[in-house]
Every structure is written in C-alpha cells, then in structure tokens.
CSV table of C-alpha atoms in Angstrom, one decimal:
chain,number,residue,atom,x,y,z
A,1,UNK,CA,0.0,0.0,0.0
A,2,UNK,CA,0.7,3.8,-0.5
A,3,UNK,CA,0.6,6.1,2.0
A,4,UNK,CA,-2.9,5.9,2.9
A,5,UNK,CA,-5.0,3.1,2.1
A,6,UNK,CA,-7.1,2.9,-1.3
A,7,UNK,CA,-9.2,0.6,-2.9
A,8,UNK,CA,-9.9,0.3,-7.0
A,9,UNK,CA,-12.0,3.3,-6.7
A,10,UNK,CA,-9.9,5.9,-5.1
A,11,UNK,CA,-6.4,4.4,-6.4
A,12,UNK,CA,-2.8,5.4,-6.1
A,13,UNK,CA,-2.1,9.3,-6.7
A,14,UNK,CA,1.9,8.1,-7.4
A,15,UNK,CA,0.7,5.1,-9.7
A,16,UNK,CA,-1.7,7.6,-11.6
A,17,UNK,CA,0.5,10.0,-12.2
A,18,UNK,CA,3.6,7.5,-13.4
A,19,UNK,CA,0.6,6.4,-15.5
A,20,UNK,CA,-0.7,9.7,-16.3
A,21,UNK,CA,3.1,10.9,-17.5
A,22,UNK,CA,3.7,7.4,-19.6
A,23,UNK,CA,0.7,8.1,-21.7
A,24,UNK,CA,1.8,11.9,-22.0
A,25,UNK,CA,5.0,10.8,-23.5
A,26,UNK,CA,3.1,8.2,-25.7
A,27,UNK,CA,0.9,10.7,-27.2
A,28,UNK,CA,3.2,14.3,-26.5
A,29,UNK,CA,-0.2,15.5,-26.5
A,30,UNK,CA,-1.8,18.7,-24.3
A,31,UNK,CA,-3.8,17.4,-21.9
A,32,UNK,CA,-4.7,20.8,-20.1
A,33,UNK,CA,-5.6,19.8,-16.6
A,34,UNK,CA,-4.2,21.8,-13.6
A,35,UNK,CA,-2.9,25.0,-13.0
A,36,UNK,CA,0.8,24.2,-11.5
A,37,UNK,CA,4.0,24.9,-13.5
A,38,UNK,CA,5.3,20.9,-12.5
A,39,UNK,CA,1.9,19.4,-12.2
A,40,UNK,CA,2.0,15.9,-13.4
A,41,UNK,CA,-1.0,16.4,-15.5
A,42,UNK,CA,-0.4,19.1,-16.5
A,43,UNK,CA,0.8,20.2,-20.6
A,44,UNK,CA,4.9,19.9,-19.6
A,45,UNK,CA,5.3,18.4,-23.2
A,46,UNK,CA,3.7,21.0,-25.4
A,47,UNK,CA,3.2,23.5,-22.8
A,48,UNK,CA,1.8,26.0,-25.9
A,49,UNK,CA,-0.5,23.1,-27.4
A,50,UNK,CA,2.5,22.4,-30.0
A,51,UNK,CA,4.9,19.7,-30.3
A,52,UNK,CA,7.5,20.9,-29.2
A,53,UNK,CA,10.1,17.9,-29.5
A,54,UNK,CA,10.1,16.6,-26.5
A,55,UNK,CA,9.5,13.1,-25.2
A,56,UNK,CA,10.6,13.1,-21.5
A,57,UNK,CA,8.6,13.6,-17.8
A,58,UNK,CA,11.4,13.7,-16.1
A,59,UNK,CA,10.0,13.3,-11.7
A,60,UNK,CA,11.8,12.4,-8.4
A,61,UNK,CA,9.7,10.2,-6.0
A,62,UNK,CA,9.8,10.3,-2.7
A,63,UNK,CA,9.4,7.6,0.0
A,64,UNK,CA,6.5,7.0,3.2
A,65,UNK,CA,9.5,8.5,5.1
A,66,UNK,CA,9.9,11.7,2.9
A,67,UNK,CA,13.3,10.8,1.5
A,68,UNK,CA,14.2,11.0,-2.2
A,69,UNK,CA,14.2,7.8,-3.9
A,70,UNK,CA,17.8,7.1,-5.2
A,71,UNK,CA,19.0,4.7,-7.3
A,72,UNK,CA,22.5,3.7,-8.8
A,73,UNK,CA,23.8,3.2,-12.6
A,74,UNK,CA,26.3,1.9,-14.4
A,75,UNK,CA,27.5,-0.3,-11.4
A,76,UNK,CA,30.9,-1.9,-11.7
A,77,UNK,CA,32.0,0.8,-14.5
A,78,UNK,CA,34.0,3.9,-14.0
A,79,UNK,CA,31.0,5.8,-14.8
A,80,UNK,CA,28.8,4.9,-12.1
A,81,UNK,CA,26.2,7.1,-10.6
A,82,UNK,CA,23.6,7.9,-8.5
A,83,UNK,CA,20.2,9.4,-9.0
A,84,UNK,CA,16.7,10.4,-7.9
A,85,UNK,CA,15.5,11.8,-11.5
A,86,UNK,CA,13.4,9.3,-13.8
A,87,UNK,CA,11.8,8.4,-17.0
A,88,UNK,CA,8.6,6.4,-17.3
A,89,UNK,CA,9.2,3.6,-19.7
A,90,UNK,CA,6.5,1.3,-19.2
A,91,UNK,CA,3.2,0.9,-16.4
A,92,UNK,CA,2.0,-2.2,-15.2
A,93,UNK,CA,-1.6,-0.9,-13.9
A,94,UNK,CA,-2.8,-3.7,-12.8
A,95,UNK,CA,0.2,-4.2,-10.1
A,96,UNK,CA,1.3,-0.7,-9.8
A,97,UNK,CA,4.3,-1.2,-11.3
A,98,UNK,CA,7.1,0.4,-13.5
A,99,UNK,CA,9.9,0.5,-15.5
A,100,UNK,CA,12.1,3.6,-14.9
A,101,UNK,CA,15.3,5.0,-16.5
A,102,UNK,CA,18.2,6.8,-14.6
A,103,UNK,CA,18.1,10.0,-15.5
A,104,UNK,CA,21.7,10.9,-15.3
A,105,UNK,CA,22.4,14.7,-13.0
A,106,UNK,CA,25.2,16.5,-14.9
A,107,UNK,CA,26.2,17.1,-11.0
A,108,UNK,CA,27.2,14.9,-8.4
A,109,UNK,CA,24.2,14.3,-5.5
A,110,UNK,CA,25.7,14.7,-2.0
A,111,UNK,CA,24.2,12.5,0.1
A,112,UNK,CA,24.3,12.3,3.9
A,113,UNK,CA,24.6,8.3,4.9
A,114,UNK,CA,21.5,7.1,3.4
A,115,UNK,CA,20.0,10.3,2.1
A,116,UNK,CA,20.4,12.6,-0.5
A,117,UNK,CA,21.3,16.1,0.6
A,118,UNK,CA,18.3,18.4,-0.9
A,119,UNK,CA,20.5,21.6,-1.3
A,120,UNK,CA,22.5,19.5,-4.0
A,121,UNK,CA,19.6,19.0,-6.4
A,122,UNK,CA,19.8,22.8,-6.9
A,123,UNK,CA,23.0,22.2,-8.4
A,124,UNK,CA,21.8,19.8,-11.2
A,125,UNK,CA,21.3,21.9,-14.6
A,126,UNK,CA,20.2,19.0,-17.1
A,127,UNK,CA,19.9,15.6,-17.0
A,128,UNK,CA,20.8,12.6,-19.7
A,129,UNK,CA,18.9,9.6,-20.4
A,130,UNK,CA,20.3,6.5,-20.0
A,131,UNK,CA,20.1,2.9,-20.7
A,132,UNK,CA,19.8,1.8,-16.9
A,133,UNK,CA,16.4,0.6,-15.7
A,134,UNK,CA,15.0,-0.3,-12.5
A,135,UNK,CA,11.6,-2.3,-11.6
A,136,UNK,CA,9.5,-0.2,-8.6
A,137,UNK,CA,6.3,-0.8,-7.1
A,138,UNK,CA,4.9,2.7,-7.5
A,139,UNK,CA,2.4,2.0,-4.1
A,140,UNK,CA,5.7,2.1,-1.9
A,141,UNK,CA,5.9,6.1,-2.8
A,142,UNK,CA,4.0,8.8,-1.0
A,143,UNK,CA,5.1,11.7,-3.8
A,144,UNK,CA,6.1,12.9,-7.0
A,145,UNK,CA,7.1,15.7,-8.0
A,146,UNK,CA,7.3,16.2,-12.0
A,147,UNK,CA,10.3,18.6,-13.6
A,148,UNK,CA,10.4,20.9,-16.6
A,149,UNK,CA,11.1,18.4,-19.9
A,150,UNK,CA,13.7,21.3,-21.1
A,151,UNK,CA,16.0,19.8,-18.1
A,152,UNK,CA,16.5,16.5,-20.0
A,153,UNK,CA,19.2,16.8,-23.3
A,154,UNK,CA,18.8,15.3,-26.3
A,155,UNK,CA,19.7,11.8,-26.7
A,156,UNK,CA,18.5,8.2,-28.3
A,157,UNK,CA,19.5,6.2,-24.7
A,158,UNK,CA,16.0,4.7,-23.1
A,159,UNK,CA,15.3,1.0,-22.6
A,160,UNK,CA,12.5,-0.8,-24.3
C-alpha cells in the first residue's frame, strides 16, 4: 500500500501520475488539466499546445518516510552514478508497477549516509537519459514531483 489506504476506486495518486506521464510521453499530446508549473498532469510536453520535440517527464519520487528515492547506474564501470531523476518507460496498472530509466544529474548528489542532501539538487542543470532501468512498485511512494522536460538533453538512450 501507498501512503494511505485505497481501494480500485480511489487508487494510487503516485501510480496515476507515473501512469498519467507514460501516456503523455506516448501521445506528446496537451492534456490541459491543472494549474501548477510541475503538475503531473499538466501540458509539460507542449506546454503552448505544439509539439515541441520533447519526449521526457522527467520526476523524483519520494518515500513514506519523505526521503528522495535514489538509485545507482552503471555499477561496476568507472561511470557509475547515482540518481533520484526518472523516465517512465512502461506501467503495469494492474500491479502498480514500473519500468524507470536513470536519468543521469550533470552534478554529483551529496548524500548524507543514506539520504540525499536536498541543497544539492539545486545544483543539477540538465539531466541525460540512460540505458539503466530499474523495476518499482509505485504503491511504496508517498510523492512525486514532476520537472520541466527542457531539463532532459537530447539523446537516443532509453530502454525498451
């Protein structure tokens, strides 16, 4: 379960959104709902109601606990990283579950033991899509917070 409980009804707000953003980057179509400059439903990929190119939600999530969720790439290569920006790739709605891509920062998190240090997202200036992929049950997330699509560059990396 999420952060409170739900039923088929009422739903997840995380899953809906990760499911809300997938078909957005399907269709990079305006959907004009809400009023918020990151709102997950909102237009992020043709903001003016034209296609403007891009093909990326990137969002963080954040834990029952209120920590960013972090995960590591490229393990075992001298171009490992960690992260807490993602991509959508593919929702399983029945489960609640996901296939995300690491978003890579073009700056380094600072993280504090087990936590990232907030003060060094403000650092990060664009991110780069990657090839690295992890499976998440979107009901063990309390939050997401969508970014501006202009933050991810321009590359073909994304997992199928």
């Amino acid at each position: 379960m999420g952060c409170r409980k739900h039923d088929e009804e009422s739903g997840s707000c995380v899953c809906d959104a990760v499911t809300a953003i997938k078909k957005a980057q399907d269709e990079v179509d305006n959907n004009g709902r809400g009023d918020c400059r990151n709102n997950c439903f909102n237009s992020l990929l043709s903001p003016n109601g034209n296609n403007n190119g891009l093909d990326t939600v990137p969002f963080i999530l954040q834990t029952k606990k209120g920590e960013y969720f972090y995960s590591v790439g490229a393990i075992g290569r001298n171009d490992c990283f960690q992260t807490i920006f993602f991509r959508v790739e593919s929702v399983d709605e029945d489960n609640c579950c996901a296939t995300l891509s690491m978003l890579r920062p073009d700056s380094d998190l600072d993280f504090d033991k087990c936590c990232v240090d907030p003060t060094s997202i403000c650092d990060v200036d664009e991110l780069e899509r990657t090839r690295y992929c992890i499976e998440v049950d979107l009901d063990c997330f309390c939050s997401i917070q969508c970014l501006d699509p202009n933050l991810v560059g321009d590359i073909d990396h994304h997992c199928k």
